[in-house]
Every structure is written in C-alpha cells, then in structure tokens.
C-alpha cells in the first residue's frame, strides 16, 4: 500500500507532471510536514492535475482545505501538506525547493 505522499507522486507522474519532488519538513521549522512540487506543461494541465488529485485522494478521506489556482501556479493545502503545481517559468522564478532547503531544523528544549 502506498503512503499518501507516494500516492500523490504516482498520480502526478501518471498524468505527465514533470520533475515531481517531495520535500520532508517534519523536523524543520515550517507550517506543514511535507511539500510536493511538480512542473505542469501548461495551464490546462495544471487544472487537470488538480482534478486528478481530488478524484484520487478524496475517496480515502483527504480534505482539500484550500486551493488557490491560476494559470501559472496552483497551491493545494491538505492541512499538514502543500502541493505546488507550477509551470516551468514560475517554478524557476520562485525556486521553492531552495527556500525550503534552507529552513532551520527544529530545536527541542
């Protein structure tokens, strides 16, 4: 059985998303436990990916708490995870992976 993260990656890759990356943030000082980033081919592809994710994840009880979408970038809030579907130009411009890699590790105590 696939984990939720693996299911998300499988759906995105099966539907031709490019450069799908999962960033584990469970031990980092950030508002979610993980982020999935994927590059879309165009605006319609981004909207289609969102619908495929809903079709695949909602039956297992996943809640899409908030979705912000435009033709360049869709952000899906699952509560403890974000999914970013971005066209290549937007992904290069904002380089979220770089920002997230620089987060401090949580220091208990």
Backbone as ProteinMPNN parsed JSONL, in Angstrom:
{"seq_chain_A": "XXXXXXXXXXXXXXXXXXXXXXXXXXXXXXXXXXXXXXXXXXXXXXXXXXXXXXXXXXXXXXXXXXXXXXXXXXXXXXXXXXXXXXXXXXXXXXXXXXXXXXXXXXXXX", "coords_chain_A": {"N_chain_A": [[0.835, -1.19, 0.0], [0.516, 2.189, -0.828], [1.999, 5.145, 0.605], [0.5, 8.287, 1.534], [1.979, 10.38, 0.398], [3.392, 8.994, -1.591], [1.245, 8.183, -3.165], [0.309, 10.652, -4.103], [2.539, 11.483, -5.633], [2.569, 9.392, -7.526], [0.079, 9.78, -8.865], [0.544, 12.329, -9.987], [2.83, 11.836, -11.609], [1.832, 9.808, -13.292], [0.047, 11.276, -14.733], [1.581, 12.888, -16.267], [2.991, 15.034, -15.05], [5.974, 16.915, -14.493], [9.271, 16.512, -13.165], [8.693, 15.873, -10.387], [8.783, 16.438, -6.979], [9.269, 15.559, -3.584], [9.376, 17.083, -0.494], [10.457, 16.559, 2.646], [9.496, 17.905, 5.625], [9.199, 17.453, 8.285], [10.902, 17.652, 10.511], [11.62, 20.237, 10.482], [11.395, 23.817, 10.881], [8.59, 24.679, 9.933], [5.319, 25.259, 8.488], [3.955, 23.032, 7.529], [4.157, 19.413, 7.202], [5.136, 18.182, 4.931], [6.022, 19.0, 1.524], [4.96, 18.903, -1.801], [6.156, 19.351, -5.004], [5.557, 20.059, -8.369], [6.098, 20.274, -11.88], [4.077, 21.706, -14.347], [2.752, 21.242, -17.666], [1.28, 23.15, -19.019], [-1.335, 25.653, -18.518], [-3.894, 24.376, -18.636], [-3.142, 21.764, -18.118], [-2.26, 21.948, -15.468], [-4.717, 22.515, -14.144], [-6.067, 20.159, -14.76], [-4.458, 18.272, -13.425], [-4.979, 18.966, -10.757], [-7.679, 18.196, -10.58], [-7.415, 15.424, -11.017], [-5.961, 14.724, -8.731], [-7.862, 15.33, -6.741], [-9.879, 13.462, -7.434], [-8.53, 11.092, -6.887], [-7.638, 11.253, -4.208], [-9.71, 12.184, -2.466], [-11.653, 10.065, -2.04], [-10.362, 8.522, -0.098], [-10.628, 9.994, 2.142], [-9.21, 12.339, 2.248], [-8.874, 15.804, 2.828], [-9.285, 18.73, 1.018], [-8.335, 21.572, 2.004], [-7.907, 24.189, 1.182], [-7.632, 25.705, -1.99], [-5.707, 27.49, -4.148], [-5.61, 28.837, -7.268], [-4.195, 29.633, -10.428], [-3.287, 30.373, -13.825], [-0.552, 29.924, -13.834], [0.27, 28.77, -11.428], [-0.736, 26.5, -8.979], [-1.787, 26.045, -5.711], [-2.256, 23.667, -3.279], [-3.75, 23.033, -0.27], [-3.494, 20.693, 2.143], [-3.69, 20.621, 4.824], [-1.636, 19.346, 6.627], [0.169, 19.33, 4.647], [1.425, 20.764, 1.608], [0.752, 21.075, -1.853], [2.337, 22.067, -4.712], [1.694, 23.04, -7.899], [3.229, 23.998, -10.677], [4.023, 26.045, -13.531], [6.926, 25.786, -15.657], [8.412, 28.205, -15.868], [7.494, 29.734, -13.679], [8.186, 28.04, -11.576], [10.979, 28.063, -11.79], [11.434, 30.762, -11.277], [10.571, 31.216, -8.585], [11.794, 29.235, -7.093], [11.145, 27.327, -4.893], [12.093, 24.982, -3.743], [14.727, 25.595, -3.062], [14.367, 27.591, -1.098], [13.006, 26.054, 0.879], [14.956, 24.182, 1.503], [16.684, 25.623, 3.001], [15.613, 25.994, 5.49], [15.603, 26.062, 9.048], [16.432, 23.384, 11.271], [14.148, 22.03, 13.59], [14.58, 22.814, 16.969], [14.391, 21.18, 19.85], [13.491, 21.858, 23.255]], "CA_chain_A": [[0.0, 0.0, 0.0], [1.307, 3.409, -0.953], [1.753, 6.231, 1.543], [-0.192, 9.407, 0.898], [2.944, 11.082, -0.443], [3.646, 8.156, -2.765], [0.043, 8.244, -3.997], [0.327, 11.965, -4.77], [3.587, 11.434, -6.664], [2.122, 8.467, -8.584], [-0.962, 10.457, -9.653], [1.166, 13.401, -10.774], [3.691, 11.266, -12.656], [0.976, 9.102, -14.253], [-0.648, 12.28, -15.551], [2.61, 13.61, -17.029], [3.68, 16.14, -14.378], [7.411, 16.803, -14.693], [10.151, 16.88, -12.059], [7.93, 15.817, -9.142], [9.698, 16.374, -5.844], [8.674, 15.582, -2.252], [10.31, 17.632, 0.484], [10.048, 16.199, 4.002], [9.762, 19.031, 6.516], [8.709, 17.075, 9.608], [11.826, 18.1, 11.551], [12.007, 21.616, 10.158], [10.525, 24.856, 11.408], [7.716, 25.092, 8.842], [3.919, 25.087, 8.856], [3.457, 21.723, 7.101], [5.117, 18.319, 7.348], [5.81, 17.947, 3.653], [5.62, 19.772, 0.353], [5.172, 18.255, -3.095], [6.258, 20.344, -6.073], [5.584, 19.432, -9.693], [6.022, 21.195, -13.008], [2.986, 21.434, -15.277], [3.084, 21.514, -19.062], [0.572, 24.385, -19.37], [-2.395, 25.972, -17.557], [-4.914, 23.316, -18.628], [-2.542, 20.599, -17.482], [-2.304, 22.209, -14.034], [-6.091, 22.342, -13.683], [-6.378, 18.724, -14.867], [-3.757, 17.587, -12.33], [-5.746, 19.224, -9.542], [-8.863, 17.334, -10.611], [-6.984, 14.035, -10.835], [-5.625, 14.568, -7.309], [-9.124, 15.276, -5.995], [-10.52, 12.174, -7.73], [-7.748, 10.005, -6.309], [-7.414, 11.392, -2.762], [-10.92, 12.41, -1.672], [-12.3, 8.836, -1.567], [-9.674, 7.997, 1.087], [-10.87, 10.9, 3.254], [-8.338, 13.528, 2.202], [-9.583, 17.078, 2.732], [-8.629, 19.831, 0.324], [-8.768, 22.677, 2.844], [-7.902, 25.406, 0.376], [-6.949, 25.617, -3.275], [-5.528, 28.759, -4.855], [-5.127, 28.453, -8.593], [-4.221, 30.497, -11.597], [-2.714, 29.624, -14.953], [0.872, 29.672, -13.616], [0.614, 28.127, -10.165], [-1.829, 26.031, -8.134], [-1.354, 25.612, -4.386], [-3.268, 22.841, -2.64], [-3.496, 22.904, 1.164], [-4.085, 19.487, 2.716], [-3.577, 20.722, 6.276], [-0.249, 19.088, 7.029], [0.976, 19.253, 3.423], [1.105, 21.621, 0.471], [1.136, 20.617, -3.188], [2.522, 23.191, -5.628], [1.72, 22.686, -9.319], [3.726, 25.242, -11.26], [4.653, 25.936, -14.838], [8.388, 25.801, -15.537], [8.892, 29.576, -15.657], [7.171, 30.118, -12.299], [8.995, 27.206, -10.679], [12.345, 28.595, -11.831], [11.446, 32.105, -10.686], [10.394, 31.215, -7.135], [12.674, 28.186, -6.536], [10.681, 26.943, -3.561], [12.981, 23.942, -3.207], [15.883, 26.254, -2.454], [13.886, 28.207, 0.138], [12.706, 25.025, 1.875], [16.195, 23.506, 1.908], [17.42, 26.49, 3.921], [14.917, 26.099, 6.775], [16.3, 25.55, 10.223], [15.909, 22.202, 11.931], [13.524, 22.315, 14.888], [15.427, 22.53, 18.135], [13.553, 20.918, 21.014], [14.126, 22.131, 24.535]], "C_chain_A": [[0.878, 1.251, 0.0], [0.984, 4.387, 0.181], [1.006, 7.34, 0.799], [0.744, 10.139, -0.055], [3.225, 10.302, -1.722], [2.457, 8.164, -3.715], [-0.001, 9.547, -4.776], [1.341, 11.963, -5.908], [3.15, 10.544, -7.826], [1.069, 9.127, -9.475], [-0.331, 11.513, -10.553], [2.014, 12.842, -11.913], [2.879, 10.526, -13.709], [0.285, 10.063, -15.208], [0.333, 13.285, -16.171], [3.139, 14.886, -16.38], [5.18, 15.863, -14.47], [8.135, 17.185, -13.406], [9.405, 16.96, -10.721], [8.905, 15.594, -7.986], [8.903, 16.437, -4.544], [9.737, 16.08, -1.28], [9.741, 17.363, 1.875], [10.469, 17.316, 4.957], [9.358, 18.73, 7.961], [9.611, 17.569, 10.737], [12.337, 19.516, 11.305], [10.99, 22.582, 10.757], [9.679, 25.422, 10.268], [6.286, 24.702, 9.183], [3.294, 23.772, 8.402], [4.559, 20.685, 7.239], [5.823, 17.974, 6.045], [5.203, 18.796, 2.556], [5.918, 18.926, -0.881], [5.163, 19.359, -4.135], [6.328, 19.589, -7.398], [5.454, 20.505, -10.756], [4.912, 20.74, -13.947], [3.421, 21.809, -16.692], [2.461, 22.82, -19.548], [-0.566, 24.582, -18.372], [-3.449, 24.864, -17.475], [-4.404, 22.058, -17.938], [-2.567, 20.759, -15.962], [-3.692, 21.993, -13.459], [-6.493, 20.867, -13.721], [-5.705, 17.932, -13.743], [-4.49, 17.77, -11.012], [-6.964, 18.303, -9.485], [-8.518, 15.863, -10.423], [-6.632, 13.764, -9.37], [-6.886, 14.474, -6.467], [-9.806, 13.922, -6.191], [-9.844, 11.022, -6.998], [-7.711, 10.062, -4.777], [-8.684, 11.545, -1.93], [-11.608, 11.119, -1.213], [-11.638, 8.229, -0.316], [-9.793, 8.95, 2.277], [-10.011, 12.142, 3.273], [-9.191, 14.78, 2.04], [-8.717, 18.111, 2.024], [-9.115, 21.103, 1.02], [-8.85, 23.995, 2.08], [-7.138, 25.132, -0.915], [-6.906, 27.015, -3.87], [-4.934, 28.411, -6.215], [-5.194, 29.608, -9.582], [-3.485, 29.747, -12.697], [-1.236, 29.279, -14.774], [1.154, 28.738, -12.438], [-0.659, 27.745, -9.418], [-1.234, 25.558, -6.824], [-2.521, 24.887, -3.735], [-2.86, 22.651, -1.184], [-4.25, 21.691, 1.685], [-4.005, 19.491, 4.239], [-2.153, 20.553, 6.737], [0.685, 18.979, 5.829], [0.491, 20.281, 2.417], [1.534, 20.908, -0.798], [1.195, 21.858, -4.069], [2.611, 22.633, -7.051], [2.053, 23.965, -10.073], [4.218, 25.023, -12.682], [6.162, 26.137, -14.658], [8.939, 27.194, -15.215], [8.662, 30.017, -14.2], [8.007, 29.317, -11.309], [10.436, 27.702, -10.634], [12.436, 29.933, -11.098], [11.419, 32.052, -9.156], [11.258, 30.198, -6.404], [12.35, 27.831, -5.074], [11.584, 25.891, -2.933], [14.165, 24.551, -2.477], [15.496, 26.891, -1.122], [13.68, 27.145, 1.227], [13.961, 24.311, 2.366], [16.985, 24.332, 2.915], [16.742, 26.65, 5.285], [15.727, 25.481, 7.89], [15.623, 24.282, 10.74], [15.302, 22.625, 13.256], [14.45, 21.939, 16.005], [14.523, 22.396, 19.342], [14.283, 21.353, 22.271], [14.054, 23.488, 24.935]], "O_chain_A": [[1.856, 1.342, 0.742], [-0.15, 4.452, 0.655], [0.903, 7.315, -0.428], [0.361, 10.479, -1.175], [3.287, 10.88, -2.807], [2.634, 8.154, -4.933], [-0.311, 9.554, -5.967], [1.033, 12.395, -7.019], [3.341, 10.906, -8.987], [1.154, 9.046, -10.701], [-0.636, 11.583, -11.743], [1.928, 13.315, -13.047], [3.195, 10.603, -14.896], [-0.024, 9.711, -16.347], [-0.052, 14.391, -16.549], [3.683, 15.744, -17.076], [5.601, 14.707, -14.519], [7.688, 18.053, -12.656], [9.471, 17.967, -10.016], [9.735, 14.685, -8.016], [7.988, 17.248, -4.403], [10.855, 15.565, -1.247], [8.681, 17.874, 2.234], [11.653, 17.629, 5.078], [9.194, 19.647, 8.766], [9.116, 17.876, 11.821], [13.358, 19.928, 11.855], [9.87, 22.198, 11.093], [9.981, 26.477, 9.71], [6.069, 23.89, 10.082], [2.201, 23.431, 8.852], [5.735, 21.02, 7.375], [6.97, 17.527, 6.051], [4.06, 19.244, 2.632], [6.981, 18.316, -0.994], [4.268, 20.203, -4.148], [7.061, 18.61, -7.532], [4.785, 21.519, -10.556], [4.812, 19.564, -14.296], [4.347, 22.598, -16.88], [3.036, 23.515, -20.385], [-0.743, 23.761, -17.471], [-3.849, 24.461, -16.383], [-5.16, 21.371, -17.251], [-2.865, 19.803, -15.246], [-3.842, 21.363, -12.411], [-7.179, 20.383, -12.82], [-6.311, 17.024, -13.173], [-4.607, 16.826, -10.231], [-7.241, 17.701, -8.448], [-9.245, 15.136, -9.747], [-6.963, 12.707, -8.832], [-6.974, 13.63, -5.575], [-10.259, 13.306, -5.226], [-10.507, 10.089, -6.544], [-7.751, 9.021, -4.122], [-8.727, 11.078, -0.792], [-12.107, 11.076, -0.089], [-12.288, 7.504, 0.436], [-9.143, 8.748, 3.303], [-10.076, 12.924, 4.222], [-10.11, 14.817, 1.223], [-7.563, 18.332, 2.39], [-10.166, 21.646, 0.678], [-9.748, 24.807, 2.306], [-6.132, 24.423, -0.924], [-7.943, 27.646, -4.072], [-3.886, 27.77, -6.301], [-6.112, 30.428, -9.567], [-3.099, 28.594, -12.505], [-0.717, 28.426, -15.493], [2.144, 28.007, -12.439], [-1.554, 28.571, -9.244], [-0.291, 24.766, -6.812], [-3.629, 25.416, -3.649], [-1.764, 22.169, -0.896], [-5.48, 21.657, 1.673], [-4.233, 18.46, 4.872], [-1.525, 21.51, 7.191], [1.843, 18.587, 5.967], [-0.689, 20.627, 2.376], [2.554, 20.219, -0.82], [0.224, 22.61, -4.163], [3.504, 21.845, -7.36], [1.255, 24.902, -10.105], [4.759, 23.967, -13.01], [6.608, 26.609, -13.612], [9.833, 27.333, -14.38], [9.546, 30.605, -13.578], [8.482, 29.862, -10.312], [11.045, 27.755, -9.566], [13.404, 30.195, -10.385], [12.172, 32.774, -8.502], [11.431, 30.307, -5.19], [13.164, 28.011, -4.169], [11.813, 25.908, -1.723], [14.558, 24.083, -1.408], [16.213, 26.747, -0.131], [14.126, 27.32, 2.36], [14.022, 23.884, 3.519], [17.858, 23.805, 3.605], [17.25, 27.37, 6.144], [16.444, 24.5, 7.694], [14.404, 24.132, 10.656], [15.856, 23.467, 13.964], [15.045, 20.861, 15.992], [13.952, 23.382, 19.809], [15.506, 21.246, 22.37], [14.556, 23.845, 26.001]]}, "name": "protein", "num_of_chains": 1, "seq": "XXXXXXXXXXXXXXXXXXXXXXXXXXXXXXXXXXXXXXXXXXXXXXXXXXXXXXXXXXXXXXXXXXXXXXXXXXXXXXXXXXXXXXXXXXXXXXXXXXXXXXXXXXXXX"}
